[in-house]
Amino acid sequence: MNKTALWFIRGAVFCALMYAVPSMAIVDTYCPSDLNGDGISDDPDVVCRHITGGDGFAKMADGKDLYVFGFGDATGVPDGEVMMTNMLGANTPAPTIVVKEGQEVYLTLSNVGMANRPDLFDAHSVHWHGFPNASVYYDGVPDASVAINMGASLWYYYKAMDPGTYMYHCHVEVVEHMEMGMVGNLFVTPLQDGTAFDDPTDSVVKNFTKFAYNDGDGTTGYDVDKLIQLGDFDSRFHDASISVQPLPFDTLDGDYHLINGRGYPDTINPDPIVNVDGNPYQPEDSLVTVTQGQRVLLRVSNLSATEYHTLRSLGIPMKVIGRDARILRTGGDPAGTDLYYYTSSVTLGGGQSYDVLLDTTGVAPGTYFLYSRNLNDLNNKDERRGGMMTQIVVQ
Amino acid sequence: MLNRLKKKLGLVVAMAVLGVVMAACPASAVIQGVTGTAFNFTAKPGYIYGGDGVSIYIWGFANGTGVVQYPGPTLLLHEGDNVSITLTNSLTTNVSMVFPGMSNVAVTPGGSGVPGIITTECPPAGTVTYTFTAANPGTYYYQSGTDPALQVEMGLFGAIVVYPTGSFPASPGVLSQPGHAYNDTQGDSAYDREYLLIVSEMDARIHRAAERGIAPDTNGFFSVYWFYNGRNMPDTMGAAGDPMLPTQPYNALFQMHPGEKVLYRIVGIGRELHPVHPHGNHTNLIAQDGRLLSSGPANGADLRKRLFTIPTTPGGTYDTIFEWTGANVGWDIYGHAPGDPMQPNEFAADHGKPFPTPIPHQQDLMPGQLYSGSPFLGGSGALPPGEGGFNPTGAYMHMVHDHVEKELCNDGIFPGGAMTIMAIEHPSVPIP
Ligand SMILES: [Cu+2]
Ligand SMILES: [Cu+2]
């Protein structure tokens, strides 16, 4: 689709929406700590984010343009422009949300509609997957709470008290919306960040200032962190969606296997992948570049709607220090006993996360691979030597 | 989006059932099963209903000469019980029973047993008596030991709960009562309520083949139904013993109060892995395969993990304790004003704090059938005509579901599958 056509569609759908939806429906950012009206919080203890739910396209590593649903980032976009700028603005994966422990989060979700499927009137929601002691209203499950219709905004509030690797996804028509791509990464960084600790279990003396958890001893310290979200797309399902055919739920099975919404070699492209509309909506590579001696924190999650995956590290041992946004100590309690362990793989079903340290002390400079040991994941549909694989470059 | 009318009709029926259960039949908060030490089981064919209303041919176990059921009768046993099960075979093929994790498993001489590969089998019309000792407390299961790729798939399995000495419920099968799952002195396995969650799946083609007497292909397995306690959503949320589901007597509907400890006894009985995701909070995995996650006899569950998704493996069992208090939500979940009295187990630091965001106009929202119309626990509010109404107590209805998301379908129709609800009830709402 060329740019002119795209803007034509946007305009047409925008007009249709304005005509079709009740007059009170309006995009409206809620950010009580925004003093100057730019949609950005002016209080360091408060984070405001604005995301949109809609559709768009992702480009697979073999060049296939895949129709997707997704979230787009509208933080700081004036309310009156959100419908036009974020229509067809689905990001794959959804915009990454990073907040600090103790921060309050106001998240606005606006539904910009499905420009390519004007027959759909789907609502959307945000499920902060794993949020401790969640209320139902802000949990995003439409059966038990509320979801937001097209052209309008819904406001979520969270107090981020527990650091760790979370994820988020839409929970409306959840099989379809997750398979179509409404999945993203969400991290809470610990209060301990900024304090220096030398990990006593380490062979070298090095003061870390960034940590996965409030470990009290530096054992979860890292130099570089990387999100590694595993997922799959079943192109038959996506193609059926764009061509308004019955959706093949009964045969769902991924044929594109992705890390952060990309298949290898796109996984190691440091630039955003540009989609058929010319938009950089696959912004997250998974290439890890480190200097020998540095420690990497992999924030691994699986939001595949269809499969388990075993992620294996070739050449650099994995140290598992967290699971499901909890430090791997007795009962997930920082005061508990270490249950950390070394391995070379982690296996995740949908909705699980692992925090894994890769220490490159003594690791020879070179290129190392991180890949799915489900060997049928190592392709981009019919194209071999691709799929769920990325690189760690030690310099 | 699916055929919304069809979906809504299904949901309305389900939610109506749920509403009735919540309001009038609260004795659903139990682990249903059979008690005693000497049982008579019959293996026989029958039919169950998928959540889509389609009838599916099964083989299963019946208690005595009663109706076949999926899953088989749950055995509620005491630690140390010497148990016998006399199995009569009304199928047209050999069948048997194995008891993973049980001690002294033996076959009583004198029956009509024939040697099988992993245990003595019972030929058609024959009778075999199996005996075992329930030596250790915990969560276990039994299953067919004959051609298990087919027979377990067909439904020949059931759960076993072994209660520790001194913690057997006074009225097992009637009430969910406080207890401890293991003999730890640390209290790591203590609970206020317990629920069973048996996770299974089916490839409908295998069942259709078996029904027609065609040799089923168990190798090209591709599941299309996923079950909690033998039912698909929405039936998971219906009443236990529902006469509309005569061969699926167990439901999977959970209730708790804030601050309580709820023990989920999870059994992964099928051949797939299933990540069980309880919404609302993390849960403390304290035991696997009938053993406390412990580094030594006196150390309690010191290897316990706090997870938001419990990944089940084929034939694995998982005991996990779920708690929910609403701590640190950042606002008063009861909608209290600052001077109001506190509710039991309320998080004091949030008492009286206002609800933090506006609520969109009704016309901009899609409210769920289980939404009370209010964000507050025990609250209620206006809902659009024809929406909601199935949460009369204003409970926080948190989903519990399989997070291989496609497993929330019944043979290709969403919603369905391995999904149910944990209803966190206001402290004033009685849960029996
Ligand atoms: Cu959605
Ligand atoms: Cu989730």
mmCIF file with all atom_site columns, N, CA and C in Angstrom, chain B residues 65-120:
data_model
loop_
_atom_site.group_PDB
_atom_site.id
_atom_site.type_symbol
_atom_site.label_atom_id
_atom_site.label_alt_id
_atom_site.label_comp_id
_atom_site.label_asym_id
_atom_site.label_entity_id
_atom_site.label_seq_id
_atom_site.pdbx_PDB_ins_code
_atom_site.Cartn_x
_atom_site.Cartn_y
_atom_site.Cartn_z
_atom_site.occupancy
_atom_site.B_iso_or_equiv
_atom_site.pdbx_formal_charge
_atom_site.auth_seq_id
_atom_site.auth_comp_id
_atom_site.auth_asym_id
_atom_site.auth_atom_id
_atom_site.pdbx_PDB_model_num
ATOM 1   N N  . THR B 1 65  ? -21.414 -49.630 39.908 1.00 0.00 ? 65  THR B N  1
ATOM 2   C CA . THR B 1 65  ? -22.088 -49.853 38.629 1.00 0.00 ? 65  THR B CA 1
ATOM 3   C C  . THR B 1 65  ? -22.772 -48.570 38.161 1.00 0.00 ? 65  THR B C  1
ATOM 4   N N  . GLY B 1 66  ? -22.323 -47.437 38.715 1.00 0.00 ? 66  GLY B N  1
ATOM 5   C CA . GLY B 1 66  ? -22.939 -46.147 38.376 1.00 0.00 ? 66  GLY B CA 1
ATOM 6   C C  . GLY B 1 66  ? -22.565 -45.681 36.983 1.00 0.00 ? 66  GLY B C  1
ATOM 7   N N  . VAL B 1 67  ? -22.839 -44.388 36.716 1.00 0.00 ? 67  VAL B N  1
ATOM 8   C CA . VAL B 1 67  ? -22.557 -43.858 35.380 1.00 0.00 ? 67  VAL B CA 1
ATOM 9   C C  . VAL B 1 67  ? -21.052 -43.651 35.210 1.00 0.00 ? 67  VAL B C  1
ATOM 10  N N  . VAL B 1 68  ? -20.617 -43.850 33.991 1.00 0.00 ? 68  VAL B N  1
ATOM 11  C CA . VAL B 1 68  ? -19.236 -43.570 33.660 1.00 0.00 ? 68  VAL B CA 1
ATOM 12  C C  . VAL B 1 68  ? -19.010 -42.078 33.862 1.00 0.00 ? 68  VAL B C  1
ATOM 13  N N  . GLN B 1 69  ? -17.803 -41.700 34.245 1.00 0.00 ? 69  GLN B N  1
ATOM 14  C CA . GLN B 1 69  ? -17.562 -40.275 34.425 1.00 0.00 ? 69  GLN B CA 1
ATOM 15  C C  . GLN B 1 69  ? -16.178 -39.880 33.928 1.00 0.00 ? 69  GLN B C  1
ATOM 16  N N  . TYR B 1 70  ? -16.092 -38.578 33.531 1.00 0.00 ? 70  TYR B N  1
ATOM 17  C CA . TYR B 1 70  ? -14.850 -37.997 32.993 1.00 0.00 ? 70  TYR B CA 1
ATOM 18  C C  . TYR B 1 70  ? -14.564 -36.736 33.790 1.00 0.00 ? 70  TYR B C  1
ATOM 19  N N  . PRO B 1 71  ? -13.479 -36.706 34.592 1.00 0.00 ? 71  PRO B N  1
ATOM 20  C CA . PRO B 1 71  ? -12.565 -37.804 34.903 1.00 0.00 ? 71  PRO B CA 1
ATOM 21  C C  . PRO B 1 71  ? -13.223 -38.827 35.820 1.00 0.00 ? 71  PRO B C  1
ATOM 22  N N  . GLY B 1 72  ? -12.516 -39.951 36.082 1.00 0.00 ? 72  GLY B N  1
ATOM 23  C CA . GLY B 1 72  ? -13.041 -40.957 36.994 1.00 0.00 ? 72  GLY B CA 1
ATOM 24  C C  . GLY B 1 72  ? -13.195 -40.402 38.407 1.00 0.00 ? 72  GLY B C  1
ATOM 25  N N  . PRO B 1 73  ? -13.833 -41.186 39.285 1.00 0.00 ? 73  PRO B N  1
ATOM 26  C CA . PRO B 1 73  ? -14.055 -40.711 40.649 1.00 0.00 ? 73  PRO B CA 1
ATOM 27  C C  . PRO B 1 73  ? -12.750 -40.313 41.334 1.00 0.00 ? 73  PRO B C  1
ATOM 28  N N  . THR B 1 74  ? -12.741 -39.149 41.967 1.00 0.00 ? 74  THR B N  1
ATOM 29  C CA . THR B 1 74  ? -11.568 -38.713 42.737 1.00 0.00 ? 74  THR B CA 1
ATOM 30  C C  . THR B 1 74  ? -11.539 -39.477 44.052 1.00 0.00 ? 74  THR B C  1
ATOM 31  N N  . LEU B 1 75  ? -10.416 -40.124 44.338 1.00 0.00 ? 75  LEU B N  1
ATOM 32  C CA . LEU B 1 75  ? -10.272 -40.860 45.596 1.00 0.00 ? 75  LEU B CA 1
ATOM 33  C C  . LEU B 1 75  ? -9.757  -39.910 46.666 1.00 0.00 ? 75  LEU B C  1
ATOM 34  N N  . LEU B 1 76  ? -10.500 -39.782 47.753 1.00 0.00 ? 76  LEU B N  1
ATOM 35  C CA . LEU B 1 76  ? -10.078 -38.954 48.887 1.00 0.00 ? 76  LEU B CA 1
ATOM 36  C C  . LEU B 1 76  ? -9.615  -39.897 49.986 1.00 0.00 ? 76  LEU B C  1
ATOM 37  N N  . LEU B 1 77  ? -8.313  -39.987 50.225 1.00 0.00 ? 77  LEU B N  1
ATOM 38  C CA . LEU B 1 77  ? -7.728  -41.014 51.091 1.00 0.00 ? 77  LEU B CA 1
ATOM 39  C C  . LEU B 1 77  ? -6.984  -40.394 52.258 1.00 0.00 ? 77  LEU B C  1
ATOM 40  N N  . HIS B 1 78  ? -6.777  -41.231 53.292 1.00 0.00 ? 78  HIS B N  1
ATOM 41  C CA . HIS B 1 78  ? -5.927  -40.870 54.413 1.00 0.00 ? 78  HIS B CA 1
ATOM 42  C C  . HIS B 1 78  ? -4.521  -41.400 54.171 1.00 0.00 ? 78  HIS B C  1
ATOM 43  N N  . GLU B 1 79  ? -3.552  -40.655 54.647 1.00 0.00 ? 79  GLU B N  1
ATOM 44  C CA . GLU B 1 79  ? -2.172  -41.158 54.667 1.00 0.00 ? 79  GLU B CA 1
ATOM 45  C C  . GLU B 1 79  ? -2.138  -42.519 55.377 1.00 0.00 ? 79  GLU B C  1
ATOM 46  N N  . GLY B 1 80  ? -1.486  -43.474 54.752 1.00 0.00 ? 80  GLY B N  1
ATOM 47  C CA . GLY B 1 80  ? -1.355  -44.802 55.354 1.00 0.00 ? 80  GLY B CA 1
ATOM 48  C C  . GLY B 1 80  ? -2.475  -45.767 54.996 1.00 0.00 ? 80  GLY B C  1
ATOM 49  N N  . ASP B 1 81  ? -3.512  -45.311 54.328 1.00 0.00 ? 81  ASP B N  1
ATOM 50  C CA . ASP B 1 81  ? -4.617  -46.208 53.958 1.00 0.00 ? 81  ASP B CA 1
ATOM 51  C C  . ASP B 1 81  ? -4.108  -47.358 53.082 1.00 0.00 ? 81  ASP B C  1
ATOM 52  N N  . ASN B 1 82  ? -4.608  -48.555 53.381 1.00 0.00 ? 82  ASN B N  1
ATOM 53  C CA . ASN B 1 82  ? -4.415  -49.681 52.466 1.00 0.00 ? 82  ASN B CA 1
ATOM 54  C C  . ASN B 1 82  ? -5.682  -49.794 51.633 1.00 0.00 ? 82  ASN B C  1
ATOM 55  N N  . VAL B 1 83  ? -5.528  -49.568 50.349 1.00 0.00 ? 83  VAL B N  1
ATOM 56  C CA . VAL B 1 83  ? -6.678  -49.364 49.477 1.00 0.00 ? 83  VAL B CA 1
ATOM 57  C C  . VAL B 1 83  ? -6.803  -50.530 48.499 1.00 0.00 ? 83  VAL B C  1
ATOM 58  N N  . SER B 1 84  ? -8.034  -50.947 48.239 1.00 0.00 ? 84  SER B N  1
ATOM 59  C CA . SER B 1 84  ? -8.250  -51.922 47.170 1.00 0.00 ? 84  SER B CA 1
ATOM 60  C C  . SER B 1 84  ? -9.280  -51.374 46.190 1.00 0.00 ? 84  SER B C  1
ATOM 61  N N  . ILE B 1 85  ? -9.023  -51.612 44.913 1.00 0.00 ? 85  ILE B N  1
ATOM 62  C CA . ILE B 1 85  ? -9.974  -51.224 43.876 1.00 0.00 ? 85  ILE B CA 1
ATOM 63  C C  . ILE B 1 85  ? -10.255 -52.467 43.031 1.00 0.00 ? 85  ILE B C  1
ATOM 64  N N  . THR B 1 86  ? -11.487 -52.896 43.049 1.00 0.00 ? 86  THR B N  1
ATOM 65  C CA . THR B 1 86  ? -11.873 -54.041 42.228 1.00 0.00 ? 86  THR B CA 1
ATOM 66  C C  . THR B 1 86  ? -12.449 -53.495 40.927 1.00 0.00 ? 86  THR B C  1
ATOM 67  N N  . LEU B 1 87  ? -11.749 -53.795 39.845 1.00 0.00 ? 87  LEU B N  1
ATOM 68  C CA . LEU B 1 87  ? -12.092 -53.229 38.541 1.00 0.00 ? 87  LEU B CA 1
ATOM 69  C C  . LEU B 1 87  ? -12.836 -54.267 37.710 1.00 0.00 ? 87  LEU B C  1
ATOM 70  N N  . THR B 1 88  ? -14.006 -53.897 37.245 1.00 0.00 ? 88  THR B N  1
ATOM 71  C CA . THR B 1 88  ? -14.766 -54.736 36.315 1.00 0.00 ? 88  THR B CA 1
ATOM 72  C C  . THR B 1 88  ? -14.692 -54.074 34.946 1.00 0.00 ? 88  THR B C  1
ATOM 73  N N  . ASN B 1 89  ? -14.477 -54.861 33.927 1.00 0.00 ? 89  ASN B N  1
ATOM 74  C CA . ASN B 1 89  ? -14.253 -54.299 32.591 1.00 0.00 ? 89  ASN B CA 1
ATOM 75  C C  . ASN B 1 89  ? -15.475 -54.497 31.702 1.00 0.00 ? 89  ASN B C  1
ATOM 76  N N  . SER B 1 90  ? -16.177 -53.431 31.408 1.00 0.00 ? 90  SER B N  1
ATOM 77  C CA . SER B 1 90  ? -17.306 -53.490 30.476 1.00 0.00 ? 90  SER B CA 1
ATOM 78  C C  . SER B 1 90  ? -16.940 -52.947 29.096 1.00 0.00 ? 90  SER B C  1
ATOM 79  N N  . LEU B 1 91  ? -15.633 -52.774 28.856 1.00 0.00 ? 91  LEU B N  1
ATOM 80  C CA . LEU B 1 91  ? -15.189 -52.379 27.517 1.00 0.00 ? 91  LEU B CA 1
ATOM 81  C C  . LEU B 1 91  ? -14.941 -53.647 26.697 1.00 0.00 ? 91  LEU B C  1
ATOM 82  N N  . THR B 1 92  ? -14.669 -53.451 25.425 1.00 0.00 ? 92  THR B N  1
ATOM 83  C CA . THR B 1 92  ? -14.407 -54.606 24.570 1.00 0.00 ? 92  THR B CA 1
ATOM 84  C C  . THR B 1 92  ? -12.915 -54.823 24.362 1.00 0.00 ? 92  THR B C  1
ATOM 85  N N  . THR B 1 93  ? -12.119 -54.154 25.175 1.00 0.00 ? 93  THR B N  1
ATOM 86  C CA . THR B 1 93  ? -10.676 -54.306 25.081 1.00 0.00 ? 93  THR B CA 1
ATOM 87  C C  . THR B 1 93  ? -10.125 -54.408 26.496 1.00 0.00 ? 93  THR B C  1
ATOM 88  N N  . ASN B 1 94  ? -8.910  -54.950 26.634 1.00 0.00 ? 94  ASN B N  1
ATOM 89  C CA . ASN B 1 94  ? -8.304  -55.034 27.963 1.00 0.00 ? 94  ASN B CA 1
ATOM 90  C C  . ASN B 1 94  ? -8.138  -53.646 28.565 1.00 0.00 ? 94  ASN B C  1
ATOM 91  N N  . VAL B 1 95  ? -8.192  -53.571 29.882 1.00 0.00 ? 95  VAL B N  1
ATOM 92  C CA . VAL B 1 95  ? -7.983  -52.302 30.576 1.00 0.00 ? 95  VAL B CA 1
ATOM 93  C C  . VAL B 1 95  ? -7.256  -52.613 31.878 1.00 0.00 ? 95  VAL B C  1
ATOM 94  N N  . SER B 1 96  ? -6.676  -51.589 32.487 1.00 0.00 ? 96  SER B N  1
ATOM 95  C CA . SER B 1 96  ? -5.967  -51.818 33.754 1.00 0.00 ? 96  SER B CA 1
ATOM 96  C C  . SER B 1 96  ? -5.881  -50.501 34.503 1.00 0.00 ? 96  SER B C  1
ATOM 97  N N  . MET B 1 97  ? -5.276  -50.539 35.696 1.00 0.00 ? 97  MET B N  1
ATOM 98  C CA . MET B 1 97  ? -5.073  -49.309 36.467 1.00 0.00 ? 97  MET B CA 1
ATOM 99  C C  . MET B 1 97  ? -3.649  -49.292 36.999 1.00 0.00 ? 97  MET B C  1
ATOM 100 N N  . VAL B 1 98  ? -3.027  -48.107 36.898 1.00 0.00 ? 98  VAL B N  1
ATOM 101 C CA . VAL B 1 98  ? -1.738  -47.886 37.551 1.00 0.00 ? 98  VAL B CA 1
ATOM 102 C C  . VAL B 1 98  ? -1.873  -46.678 38.472 1.00 0.00 ? 98  VAL B C  1
ATOM 103 N N  . PHE B 1 99  ? -1.002  -46.638 39.498 1.00 0.00 ? 99  PHE B N  1
ATOM 104 C CA . PHE B 1 99  ? -1.142  -45.655 40.574 1.00 0.00 ? 99  PHE B CA 1
ATOM 105 C C  . PHE B 1 99  ? 0.209   -44.998 40.830 1.00 0.00 ? 99  PHE B C  1
ATOM 106 N N  . PRO B 1 100 ? 0.630   -44.071 39.961 1.00 0.00 ? 100 PRO B N  1
ATOM 107 C CA . PRO B 1 100 ? 1.963   -43.467 40.133 1.00 0.00 ? 100 PRO B CA 1
ATOM 108 C C  . PRO B 1 100 ? 2.094   -42.788 41.501 1.00 0.00 ? 100 PRO B C  1
ATOM 109 N N  . GLY B 1 101 ? 3.172   -43.071 42.196 1.00 0.00 ? 101 GLY B N  1
ATOM 110 C CA . GLY B 1 101 ? 3.418   -42.447 43.492 1.00 0.00 ? 101 GLY B CA 1
ATOM 111 C C  . GLY B 1 101 ? 2.869   -43.228 44.667 1.00 0.00 ? 101 GLY B C  1
ATOM 112 N N  . MET B 1 102 ? 2.068   -44.280 44.422 1.00 0.00 ? 102 MET B N  1
ATOM 113 C CA . MET B 1 102 ? 1.550   -45.096 45.514 1.00 0.00 ? 102 MET B CA 1
ATOM 114 C C  . MET B 1 102 ? 2.529   -46.237 45.812 1.00 0.00 ? 102 MET B C  1
ATOM 115 N N  . SER B 1 103 ? 2.453   -46.759 47.050 1.00 0.00 ? 103 SER B N  1
ATOM 116 C CA . SER B 1 103 ? 3.388   -47.799 47.484 1.00 0.00 ? 103 SER B CA 1
ATOM 117 C C  . SER B 1 103 ? 2.691   -49.161 47.497 1.00 0.00 ? 103 SER B C  1
ATOM 118 N N  . ASN B 1 104 ? 3.490   -50.210 47.460 1.00 0.00 ? 104 ASN B N  1
ATOM 119 C CA . ASN B 1 104 ? 3.013   -51.599 47.580 1.00 0.00 ? 104 ASN B CA 1
ATOM 120 C C  . ASN B 1 104 ? 1.906   -51.913 46.587 1.00 0.00 ? 104 ASN B C  1
ATOM 121 N N  . VAL B 1 105 ? 2.011   -51.404 45.373 1.00 0.00 ? 105 VAL B N  1
ATOM 122 C CA . VAL B 1 105 ? 0.958   -51.683 44.400 1.00 0.00 ? 105 VAL B CA 1
ATOM 123 C C  . VAL B 1 105 ? 1.018   -53.167 44.032 1.00 0.00 ? 105 VAL B C  1
ATOM 124 N N  . ALA B 1 106 ? -0.121  -53.850 44.114 1.00 0.00 ? 106 ALA B N  1
ATOM 125 C CA . ALA B 1 106 ? -0.153  -55.293 43.834 1.00 0.00 ? 106 ALA B CA 1
ATOM 126 C C  . ALA B 1 106 ? -1.501  -55.662 43.245 1.00 0.00 ? 106 ALA B C  1
ATOM 127 N N  . VAL B 1 107 ? -1.558  -56.861 42.702 1.00 0.00 ? 107 VAL B N  1
ATOM 128 C CA . VAL B 1 107 ? -2.816  -57.390 42.178 1.00 0.00 ? 107 VAL B CA 1
ATOM 129 C C  . VAL B 1 107 ? -3.188  -58.587 43.038 1.00 0.00 ? 107 VAL B C  1
ATOM 130 N N  . THR B 1 108 ? -4.419  -58.622 43.514 1.00 0.00 ? 108 THR B N  1
ATOM 131 C CA . THR B 1 108 ? -4.880  -59.710 44.370 1.00 0.00 ? 108 THR B CA 1
ATOM 132 C C  . THR B 1 108 ? -5.059  -60.970 43.522 1.00 0.00 ? 108 THR B C  1
ATOM 133 N N  . PRO B 1 109 ? -4.441  -62.085 43.917 1.00 0.00 ? 109 PRO B N  1
ATOM 134 C CA . PRO B 1 109 ? -4.582  -63.310 43.125 1.00 0.00 ? 109 PRO B CA 1
ATOM 135 C C  . PRO B 1 109 ? -6.041  -63.770 43.075 1.00 0.00 ? 109 PRO B C  1
ATOM 136 N N  . GLY B 1 110 ? -6.369  -64.479 42.053 1.00 0.00 ? 110 GLY B N  1
ATOM 137 C CA . GLY B 1 110 ? -7.701  -65.092 41.997 1.00 0.00 ? 110 GLY B CA 1
ATOM 138 C C  . GLY B 1 110 ? -8.656  -64.423 41.040 1.00 0.00 ? 110 GLY B C  1
ATOM 139 N N  . GLY B 1 111 ? -8.304  -63.228 40.515 1.00 0.00 ? 111 GLY B N  1
ATOM 140 C CA . GLY B 1 111 ? -9.184  -62.552 39.558 1.00 0.00 ? 111 GLY B CA 1
ATOM 141 C C  . GLY B 1 111 ? -8.982  -63.113 38.161 1.00 0.00 ? 111 GLY B C  1
ATOM 142 N N  . SER B 1 112 ? -9.500  -62.386 37.201 1.00 0.00 ? 112 SER B N  1
ATOM 143 C CA . SER B 1 112 ? -9.370  -62.857 35.821 1.00 0.00 ? 112 SER B CA 1
ATOM 144 C C  . SER B 1 112 ? -8.251  -62.124 35.081 1.00 0.00 ? 112 SER B C  1
ATOM 145 N N  . GLY B 1 113 ? -7.277  -61.617 35.840 1.00 0.00 ? 113 GLY B N  1
ATOM 146 C CA . GLY B 1 113 ? -6.217  -60.810 35.244 1.00 0.00 ? 113 GLY B CA 1
ATOM 147 C C  . GLY B 1 113 ? -5.347  -61.585 34.266 1.00 0.00 ? 113 GLY B C  1
ATOM 148 N N  . VAL B 1 114 ? -4.852  -60.833 33.268 1.00 0.00 ? 114 VAL B N  1
ATOM 149 C CA . VAL B 1 114 ? -3.905  -61.394 32.315 1.00 0.00 ? 114 VAL B CA 1
ATOM 150 C C  . VAL B 1 114 ? -2.684  -60.484 32.301 1.00 0.00 ? 114 VAL B C  1
ATOM 151 N N  . PRO B 1 115 ? -1.500  -61.039 32.023 1.00 0.00 ? 115 PRO B N  1
ATOM 152 C CA . PRO B 1 115 ? -0.309  -60.184 32.044 1.00 0.00 ? 115 PRO B CA 1
ATOM 153 C C  . PRO B 1 115 ? -0.371  -59.112 30.960 1.00 0.00 ? 115 PRO B C  1
ATOM 154 N N  . GLY B 1 116 ? -0.003  -57.896 31.342 1.00 0.00 ? 116 GLY B N  1
ATOM 155 C CA . GLY B 1 116 ? 0.114   -56.816 30.369 1.00 0.00 ? 116 GLY B CA 1
ATOM 156 C C  . GLY B 1 116 ? 1.546   -56.339 30.346 1.00 0.00 ? 116 GLY B C  1
ATOM 157 N N  . ILE B 1 117 ? 1.830   -55.289 29.648 1.00 0.00 ? 117 ILE B N  1
ATOM 158 C CA . ILE B 1 117 ? 3.215   -54.831 29.558 1.00 0.00 ? 117 ILE B CA 1
ATOM 159 C C  . ILE B 1 117 ? 3.662   -54.194 30.866 1.00 0.00 ? 117 ILE B C  1
ATOM 160 N N  . ILE B 1 118 ? 2.849   -53.294 31.442 1.00 0.00 ? 118 ILE B N  1
ATOM 161 C CA . ILE B 1 118 ? 3.303   -52.637 32.673 1.00 0.00 ? 118 ILE B CA 1
ATOM 162 C C  . ILE B 1 118 ? 2.505   -53.033 33.892 1.00 0.00 ? 118 ILE B C  1
ATOM 163 N N  . THR B 1 119 ? 1.383   -53.709 33.735 1.00 0.00 ? 119 THR B N  1
ATOM 164 C CA . THR B 1 119 ? 0.656   -54.204 34.905 1.00 0.00 ? 119 THR B CA 1
ATOM 165 C C  . THR B 1 119 ? -0.286  -55.317 34.457 1.00 0.00 ? 119 THR B C  1
ATOM 166 N N  . THR B 1 120 ? -0.903  -55.937 35.434 1.00 0.00 ? 120 THR B N  1
ATOM 167 C CA . THR B 1 120 ? -1.897  -56.963 35.122 1.00 0.00 ? 120 THR B CA 1
ATOM 168 C C  . THR B 1 120 ? -3.129  -56.284 34.542 1.00 0.00 ? 120 THR B C  1
#
